[in-house]
Amino acid sequence: MRPGCGQATALDGTMHHRQILDMALRDLPAEKAAYLSRVADNLSRDPVLDERSHLLYPVLAAAARGIEPVLEPAECATLVTGFLTSHAEGIAQTLYSAAYLRDGVRAMAPWAARLQADISSTILDQLAQGQLQLAEPKVWRFRADGRGDADFPYGDEDQEMD
């Protein structure tokens, strides 16, 4: 790949594959970007990916927006490694295609969707088996009529709203 085609290169011309992901993280909410950065840190330490990291980061960058920070980063990294191991040949064909040079995100979209599906499936399986618990969101209630202020923000959930 040559500079100017959406790929980051070092001064000596070598590819900084992680920068592909880092550029995609700029547009994400801080929590999700930090999570995916930790996932990538785990991936960078995986010797299985030494010869394949160039295949990994374009797919992870394309999938980043749809990956929820639910699993532990190390567990998510393990899933990503397994995905790459299973699909390395197809990802390589896409990465080295003319379509990727024209529009890398669009070319990687099918692989990104598959990776998101694998991660989502694992999350749903763990939820169903009781291995994973999601934190319940807090509900804050405000009343314009001024009643119930003594209990604010903690009120009786069964209290009728007029």
C-alpha positions as protocol buffer text, in pm:
chain_id: "A"
residue {
  index: 1
  type: MET
  ca { x: 0 y: 0 z: 0 }
}
residue {
  index: 2
  type: ARG
  ca { x: 130 y: 343 z: -71 }
}
residue {
  index: 3
  type: PRO
  ca { x: 93 y: 661 z: 137 }
}
residue {
  index: 4
  type: GLY
  ca { x: -215 y: 861 z: 55 }
}
residue {
  index: 5
  type: CYS
  ca { x: -436 y: 554 z: 17 }
}
residue {
  index: 6
  type: GLY
  ca { x: -572 y: 579 z: 369 }
}
residue {
  index: 7
  type: GLN
  ca { x: -288 y: 376 z: 519 }
}
residue {
  index: 8
  type: ALA
  ca { x: -38 y: 511 z: 771 }
}
residue {
  index: 9
  type: THR
  ca { x: 332 y: 464 z: 698 }
}
residue {
  index: 10
  type: ALA
  ca { x: 647 y: 537 z: 892 }
}
residue {
  index: 11
  type: LEU
  ca { x: 929 y: 755 z: 762 }
}
residue {
  index: 12
  type: ASP
  ca { x: 1116 y: 445 z: 647 }
}
residue {
  index: 13
  type: GLY
  ca { x: 812 y: 328 z: 448 }
}
residue {
  index: 14
  type: THR
  ca { x: 705 y: 45 z: 679 }
}
residue {
  index: 15
  type: MET
  ca { x: 342 y: 14 z: 772 }
}
residue {
  index: 16
  type: HIS
  ca { x: 222 y: 109 z: 1118 }
}
residue {
  index: 17
  type: HIS
  ca { x: -79 y: -120 z: 1118 }
}
residue {
  index: 18
  type: ARG
  ca { x: -202 y: -13 z: 1461 }
}
residue {
  index: 19
  type: GLN
  ca { x: -243 y: 343 z: 1332 }
}
residue {
  index: 20
  type: ILE
  ca { x: -524 y: 223 z: 1105 }
}
residue {
  index: 21
  type: LEU
  ca { x: -721 y: 133 z: 1416 }
}
residue {
  index: 22
  type: ASP
  ca { x: -609 y: 442 z: 1608 }
}
residue {
  index: 23
  type: MET
  ca { x: -747 y: 665 z: 1330 }
}
residue {
  index: 24
  type: ALA
  ca { x: -1084 y: 487 z: 1349 }
}
residue {
  index: 25
  type: LEU
  ca { x: -1095 y: 528 z: 1728 }
}
residue {
  index: 26
  type: ARG
  ca { x: -1084 y: 908 z: 1701 }
}
residue {
  index: 27
  type: ASP
  ca { x: -1450 y: 919 z: 1597 }
}
residue {
  index: 28
  type: LEU
  ca { x: -1577 y: 694 z: 1877 }
}
residue {
  index: 29
  type: PRO
  ca { x: -1704 y: 781 z: 2225 }
}
residue {
  index: 30
  type: ALA
  ca { x: -1416 y: 787 z: 2475 }
}
residue {
  index: 31
  type: GLU
  ca { x: -1527 y: 474 z: 2666 }
}
residue {
  index: 32
  type: LYS
  ca { x: -1550 y: 263 z: 2351 }
}
residue {
  index: 33
  type: ALA
  ca { x: -1222 y: 398 z: 2212 }
}
residue {
  index: 34
  type: ALA
  ca { x: -1040 y: 322 z: 2538 }
}
residue {
  index: 35
  type: TYR
  ca { x: -1187 y: -29 z: 2545 }
}
residue {
  index: 36
  type: LEU
  ca { x: -1082 y: -105 z: 2186 }
}
residue {
  index: 37
  type: SER
  ca { x: -738 y: 36 z: 2257 }
}
residue {
  index: 38
  type: ARG
  ca { x: -703 y: -214 z: 2544 }
}
residue {
  index: 39
  type: VAL
  ca { x: -822 y: -491 z: 2311 }
}
residue {
  index: 40
  type: ALA
  ca { x: -556 y: -385 z: 2059 }
}
residue {
  index: 41
  type: ASP
  ca { x: -291 y: -379 z: 2334 }
}
residue {
  index: 42
  type: ASN
  ca { x: -378 y: -742 z: 2412 }
}
residue {
  index: 43
  type: LEU
  ca { x: -363 y: -828 z: 2043 }
}
residue {
  index: 44
  type: SER
  ca { x: -21 y: -667 z: 2003 }
}
residue {
  index: 45
  type: ARG
  ca { x: 119 y: -910 z: 2263 }
}
residue {
  index: 46
  type: ASP
  ca { x: -22 y: -1219 z: 2089 }
}
residue {
  index: 47
  type: PRO
  ca { x: 256 y: -1410 z: 1908 }
}
residue {
  index: 48
  type: VAL
  ca { x: -4 y: -1578 z: 1683 }
}
residue {
  index: 49
  type: LEU
  ca { x: -52 y: -1242 z: 1513 }
}
residue {
  index: 50
  type: ASP
  ca { x: 315 y: -1159 z: 1456 }
}
residue {
  index: 51
  type: GLU
  ca { x: 291 y: -1235 z: 1085 }
}
residue {
  index: 52
  type: ARG
  ca { x: -77 y: -1137 z: 1047 }
}
residue {
  index: 53
  type: SER
  ca { x: -126 y: -807 z: 1229 }
}
residue {
  index: 54
  type: HIS
  ca { x: -146 y: -629 z: 895 }
}
residue {
  index: 55
  type: LEU
  ca { x: -467 y: -826 z: 831 }
}
residue {
  index: 56
  type: LEU
  ca { x: -612 y: -760 z: 1172 }
}
residue {
  index: 57
  type: TYR
  ca { x: -622 y: -384 z: 1213 }
}
residue {
  index: 58
  type: PRO
  ca { x: -820 y: -292 z: 897 }
}
residue {
  index: 59
  type: VAL
  ca { x: -1096 y: -536 z: 1000 }
}
residue {
  index: 60
  type: LEU
  ca { x: -1096 y: -421 z: 1362 }
}
residue {
  index: 61
  type: ALA
  ca { x: -1103 y: -57 z: 1251 }
}
residue {
  index: 62
  type: ALA
  ca { x: -1400 y: -123 z: 1022 }
}
residue {
  index: 63
  type: ALA
  ca { x: -1582 y: -311 z: 1301 }
}
residue {
  index: 64
  type: ALA
  ca { x: -1496 y: -69 z: 1584 }
}
residue {
  index: 65
  type: ARG
  ca { x: -1818 y: 131 z: 1582 }
}
residue {
  index: 66
  type: GLY
  ca { x: -2030 y: -184 z: 1629 }
}
residue {
  index: 67
  type: ILE
  ca { x: -1826 y: -351 z: 1902 }
}
residue {
  index: 68
  type: GLU
  ca { x: -1971 y: -294 z: 2248 }
}
residue {
  index: 69
  type: PRO
  ca { x: -1736 y: -278 z: 2548 }
}
residue {
  index: 70
  type: VAL
  ca { x: -1896 y: -567 z: 2736 }
}
residue {
  index: 71
  type: LEU
  ca { x: -1641 y: -849 z: 2740 }
}
residue {
  index: 72
  type: GLU
  ca { x: -1306 y: -822 z: 2913 }
}
residue {
  index: 73
  type: PRO
  ca { x: -1053 y: -678 z: 2665 }
}
residue {
  index: 74
  type: ALA
  ca { x: -839 y: -995 z: 2682 }
}
residue {
  index: 75
  type: GLU
  ca { x: -1142 y: -1212 z: 2604 }
}
residue {
  index: 76
  type: CYS
  ca { x: -1243 y: -990 z: 2314 }
}
residue {
  index: 77
  type: ALA
  ca { x: -884 y: -1005 z: 2184 }
}
residue {
  index: 78
  type: THR
  ca { x: -898 y: -1386 z: 2197 }
}
residue {
  index: 79
  type: LEU
  ca { x: -1217 y: -1379 z: 1988 }
}
residue {
  index: 80
  type: VAL
  ca { x: -1055 y: -1143 z: 1737 }
}
residue {
  index: 81
  type: THR
  ca { x: -750 y: -1370 z: 1712 }
}
residue {
  index: 82
  type: GLY
  ca { x: -972 y: -1672 z: 1649 }
}
residue {
  index: 83
  type: PHE
  ca { x: -1167 y: -1480 z: 1387 }
}
residue {
  index: 84
  type: LEU
  ca { x: -850 y: -1377 z: 1209 }
}
residue {
  index: 85
  type: THR
  ca { x: -709 y: -1729 z: 1222 }
}
residue {
  index: 86
  type: SER
  ca { x: -1027 y: -1863 z: 1061 }
}
residue {
  index: 87
  type: HIS
  ca { x: -1061 y: -1596 z: 794 }
}
residue {
  index: 88
  type: ALA
  ca { x: -706 y: -1480 z: 721 }
}
residue {
  index: 89
  type: GLU
  ca { x: -708 y: -1589 z: 357 }
}
residue {
  index: 90
  type: GLY
  ca { x: -1033 y: -1411 z: 272 }
}
residue {
  index: 91
  type: ILE
  ca { x: -932 y: -1098 z: 463 }
}
residue {
  index: 92
  type: ALA
  ca { x: -599 y: -1094 z: 276 }
}
residue {
  index: 93
  type: GLN
  ca { x: -780 y: -1117 z: -58 }
}
residue {
  index: 94
  type: THR
  ca { x: -992 y: -819 z: 39 }
}
residue {
  index: 95
  type: LEU
  ca { x: -699 y: -621 z: 180 }
}
residue {
  index: 96
  type: TYR
  ca { x: -494 y: -660 z: -138 }
}
residue {
  index: 97
  type: SER
  ca { x: -782 y: -591 z: -375 }
}
residue {
  index: 98
  type: ALA
  ca { x: -848 y: -283 z: -586 }
}
residue {
  index: 99
  type: ALA
  ca { x: -1176 y: -236 z: -396 }
}
residue {
  index: 100
  type: TYR
  ca { x: -981 y: -184 z: -73 }
}
residue {
  index: 101
  type: LEU
  ca { x: -766 y: 83 z: -237 }
}
residue {
  index: 102
  type: ARG
  ca { x: -1077 y: 264 z: -359 }
}
residue {
  index: 103
  type: ASP
  ca { x: -1277 y: 242 z: -34 }
}
residue {
  index: 104
  type: GLY
  ca { x: -1119 y: 40 z: 244 }
}
residue {
  index: 105
  type: VAL
  ca { x: -1405 y: 72 z: 490 }
}
residue {
  index: 106
  type: ARG
  ca { x: -1662 y: -46 z: 237 }
}
residue {
  index: 107
  type: ALA
  ca { x: -1441 y: -335 z: 124 }
}
residue {
  index: 108
  type: MET
  ca { x: -1390 y: -449 z: 484 }
}
residue {
  index: 109
  type: ALA
  ca { x: -1758 y: -408 z: 579 }
}
residue {
  index: 110
  type: PRO
  ca { x: -1850 y: -777 z: 528 }
}
residue {
  index: 111
  type: TRP
  ca { x: -1556 y: -888 z: 746 }
}
residue {
  index: 112
  type: ALA
  ca { x: -1641 y: -624 z: 1004 }
}
residue {
  index: 113
  type: ALA
  ca { x: -2001 y: -747 z: 1018 }
}
residue {
  index: 114
  type: ARG
  ca { x: -1884 y: -1104 z: 1069 }
}
residue {
  index: 115
  type: LEU
  ca { x: -1648 y: -1002 z: 1348 }
}
residue {
  index: 116
  type: GLN
  ca { x: -1922 y: -799 z: 1518 }
}
residue {
  index: 117
  type: ALA
  ca { x: -2156 y: -1098 z: 1489 }
}
residue {
  index: 118
  type: ASP
  ca { x: -1900 y: -1332 z: 1647 }
}
residue {
  index: 119
  type: ILE
  ca { x: -1845 y: -1096 z: 1940 }
}
residue {
  index: 120
  type: SER
  ca { x: -2218 y: -1031 z: 1982 }
}
residue {
  index: 121
  type: SER
  ca { x: -2292 y: -1402 z: 1974 }
}
residue {
  index: 122
  type: THR
  ca { x: -2041 y: -1464 z: 2253 }
}
residue {
  index: 123
  type: ILE
  ca { x: -2194 y: -1184 z: 2461 }
}
residue {
  index: 124
  type: LEU
  ca { x: -2546 y: -1324 z: 2413 }
}
residue {
  index: 125
  type: ASP
  ca { x: -2432 y: -1679 z: 2494 }
}
residue {
  index: 126
  type: GLN
  ca { x: -2265 y: -1562 z: 2815 }
}
residue {
  index: 127
  type: LEU
  ca { x: -2573 y: -1363 z: 2915 }
}
residue {
  index: 128
  type: ALA
  ca { x: -2796 y: -1665 z: 2853 }
}
residue {
  index: 129
  type: GLN
  ca { x: -2567 y: -1889 z: 3060 }
}
residue {
  index: 130
  type: GLY
  ca { x: -2550 y: -1636 z: 3345 }
}
residue {
  index: 131
  type: GLN
  ca { x: -2175 y: -1588 z: 3301 }
}
residue {
  index: 132
  type: LEU
  ca { x: -2214 y: -1221 z: 3223 }
}
residue {
  index: 133
  type: GLN
  ca { x: -2421 y: -957 z: 3397 }
}
residue {
  index: 134
  type: LEU
  ca { x: -2483 y: -615 z: 3250 }
}
residue {
  index: 135
  type: ALA
  ca { x: -2517 y: -321 z: 3485 }
}
residue {
  index: 136
  type: GLU
  ca { x: -2868 y: -185 z: 3496 }
}
residue {
  index: 137
  type: PRO
  ca { x: -2892 y: 181 z: 3398 }
}
residue {
  index: 138
  type: LYS
  ca { x: -2998 y: 426 z: 3669 }
}
residue {
  index: 139
  type: VAL
  ca { x: -3330 y: 597 z: 3619 }
}
residue {
  index: 140
  type: TRP
  ca { x: -3352 y: 954 z: 3742 }
}
residue {
  index: 141
  type: ARG
  ca { x: -3698 y: 1104 z: 3776 }
}
residue {
  index: 142
  type: PHE
  ca { x: -3774 y: 1473 z: 3790 }
}
residue {
  index: 143
  type: ARG
  ca { x: -4111 y: 1620 z: 3877 }
}
residue {
  index: 144
  type: ALA
  ca { x: -4216 y: 1965 z: 3775 }
}
residue {
  index: 145
  type: ASP
  ca { x: -4486 y: 1994 z: 4044 }
}
residue {
  index: 146
  type: GLY
  ca { x: -4235 y: 1991 z: 4331 }
}
residue {
  index: 147
  type: ARG
  ca { x: -4386 y: 1690 z: 4507 }
}
residue {
  index: 148
  type: GLY
  ca { x: -4160 y: 1409 z: 4617 }
}
residue {
  index: 149
  type: ASP
  ca { x: -3850 y: 1627 z: 4649 }
}
residue {
  index: 150
  type: ALA
  ca { x: -3762 y: 1474 z: 4987 }
}
residue {
  index: 151
  type: ASP
  ca { x: -3688 y: 1143 z: 4820 }
}
residue {
  index: 152
  type: PHE
  ca { x: -3494 y: 1288 z: 4528 }
}
residue {
  index: 153
  type: PRO
  ca { x: -3326 y: 1125 z: 4349 }
}
residue {
  index: 154
  type: TYR
  ca { x: -3437 y: 803 z: 4517 }
}
residue {
  index: 155
  type: GLY
  ca { x: -3811 y: 759 z: 4509 }
}
residue {
  index: 156
  type: ASP
  ca { x: -4052 y: 476 z: 4541 }
}
residue {
  index: 157
  type: GLU
  ca { x: -4058 y: 294 z: 4206 }
}
residue {
  index: 158
  type: ASP
  ca { x: -4428 y: 216 z: 4260 }
}
residue {
  index: 159
  type: GLN
  ca { x: -4520 y: 583 z: 4313 }
}
residue {
  index: 160
  type: GLU
  ca { x: -4789 y: 688 z: 4071 }
}
residue {
  index: 161
  type: MET
  ca { x: -4707 y: 971 z: 3838 }
}
residue {
  index: 162
  type: ASP
  ca { x: -4993 y: 1223 z: 3806 }
}
